[in-house]
GROMACS .gro file of C-alpha atoms in nm:
model
   68
    1UNK     CA    1   0.000   0.000   0.000
    2UNK     CA    2   0.286   0.235   0.074
    3UNK     CA    3   0.400   0.207  -0.287
    4UNK     CA    4   0.055   0.263  -0.438
    5UNK     CA    5   0.011   0.573  -0.648
    6UNK     CA    6  -0.317   0.740  -0.565
    7UNK     CA    7  -0.588   0.605  -0.336
    8UNK     CA    8  -0.577   0.254  -0.184
    9UNK     CA    9  -0.862   0.083   0.001
   10UNK     CA   10  -0.857  -0.222   0.228
   11UNK     CA   11  -1.143  -0.467   0.189
   12UNK     CA   12  -1.228  -0.757   0.420
   13UNK     CA   13  -1.595  -0.821   0.362
   14UNK     CA   14  -1.711  -0.564   0.112
   15UNK     CA   15  -2.036  -0.469   0.284
   16UNK     CA   16  -1.981  -0.098   0.229
   17UNK     CA   17  -1.706  -0.071  -0.031
   18UNK     CA   18  -1.872  -0.304  -0.285
   19UNK     CA   19  -2.185  -0.092  -0.336
   20UNK     CA   20  -1.978   0.227  -0.339
   21UNK     CA   21  -1.766   0.081  -0.620
   22UNK     CA   22  -2.079  -0.020  -0.813
   23UNK     CA   23  -2.221   0.331  -0.787
   24UNK     CA   24  -1.880   0.476  -0.877
   25UNK     CA   25  -1.877   0.683  -0.560
   26UNK     CA   26  -1.516   0.574  -0.503
   27UNK     CA   27  -1.257   0.472  -0.761
   28UNK     CA   28  -0.947   0.351  -0.575
   29UNK     CA   29  -0.630   0.278  -0.768
   30UNK     CA   30  -0.561  -0.026  -0.551
   31UNK     CA   31  -0.783  -0.261  -0.349
   32UNK     CA   32  -0.614  -0.485  -0.091
   33UNK     CA   33  -0.818  -0.787   0.024
   34UNK     CA   34  -0.727  -0.892   0.380
   35UNK     CA   35  -1.004  -1.150   0.420
   36UNK     CA   36  -0.758  -1.437   0.373
   37UNK     CA   37  -0.536  -1.340   0.666
   38UNK     CA   38  -0.597  -1.616   0.919
   39UNK     CA   39  -0.423  -1.412   1.191
   40UNK     CA   40  -0.717  -1.169   1.185
   41UNK     CA   41  -0.977  -1.446   1.227
   42UNK     CA   42  -0.844  -1.596   1.548
   43UNK     CA   43  -1.003  -1.570   1.889
   44UNK     CA   44  -0.855  -1.653   2.225
   45UNK     CA   45  -0.918  -1.610   2.594
   46UNK     CA   46  -0.694  -1.364   2.773
   47UNK     CA   47  -0.778  -1.379   3.141
   48UNK     CA   48  -1.148  -1.304   3.167
   49UNK     CA   49  -1.162  -1.141   2.822
   50UNK     CA   50  -1.232  -1.287   2.480
   51UNK     CA   51  -1.000  -1.128   2.220
   52UNK     CA   52  -1.157  -1.154   1.874
   53UNK     CA   53  -0.965  -1.083   1.553
   54UNK     CA   54  -1.072  -0.791   1.334
   55UNK     CA   55  -1.168  -1.016   1.039
   56UNK     CA   56  -1.378  -1.260   1.239
   57UNK     CA   57  -1.714  -1.323   1.072
   58UNK     CA   58  -2.006  -1.179   1.268
   59UNK     CA   59  -2.201  -1.503   1.222
   60UNK     CA   60  -1.924  -1.696   1.400
   61UNK     CA   61  -1.945  -1.458   1.695
   62UNK     CA   62  -2.324  -1.475   1.705
   63UNK     CA   63  -2.322  -1.856   1.688
   64UNK     CA   64  -2.085  -1.869   1.985
   65UNK     CA   65  -1.821  -2.073   1.801
   66UNK     CA   66  -1.534  -1.913   1.991
   67UNK     CA   67  -1.369  -2.050   2.305
   68UNK     CA   68  -1.565  -2.004   2.625
   0.00000   0.00000   0.00000
């Protein structure tokens, strides 16, 4: 991203960027998809807290599929 000329956008799910691209409200020069980064999908217990990765699917959280 640091070497990109112009505007770069990060996409993980596309809920908001996808429609904006379709309507041509944004036209980034570079789109970086981070949805395949397994490090961002991990969850673990840290003391009495559950630490959930930034790319964890909401359905997985709602279904309670993380460690208890």
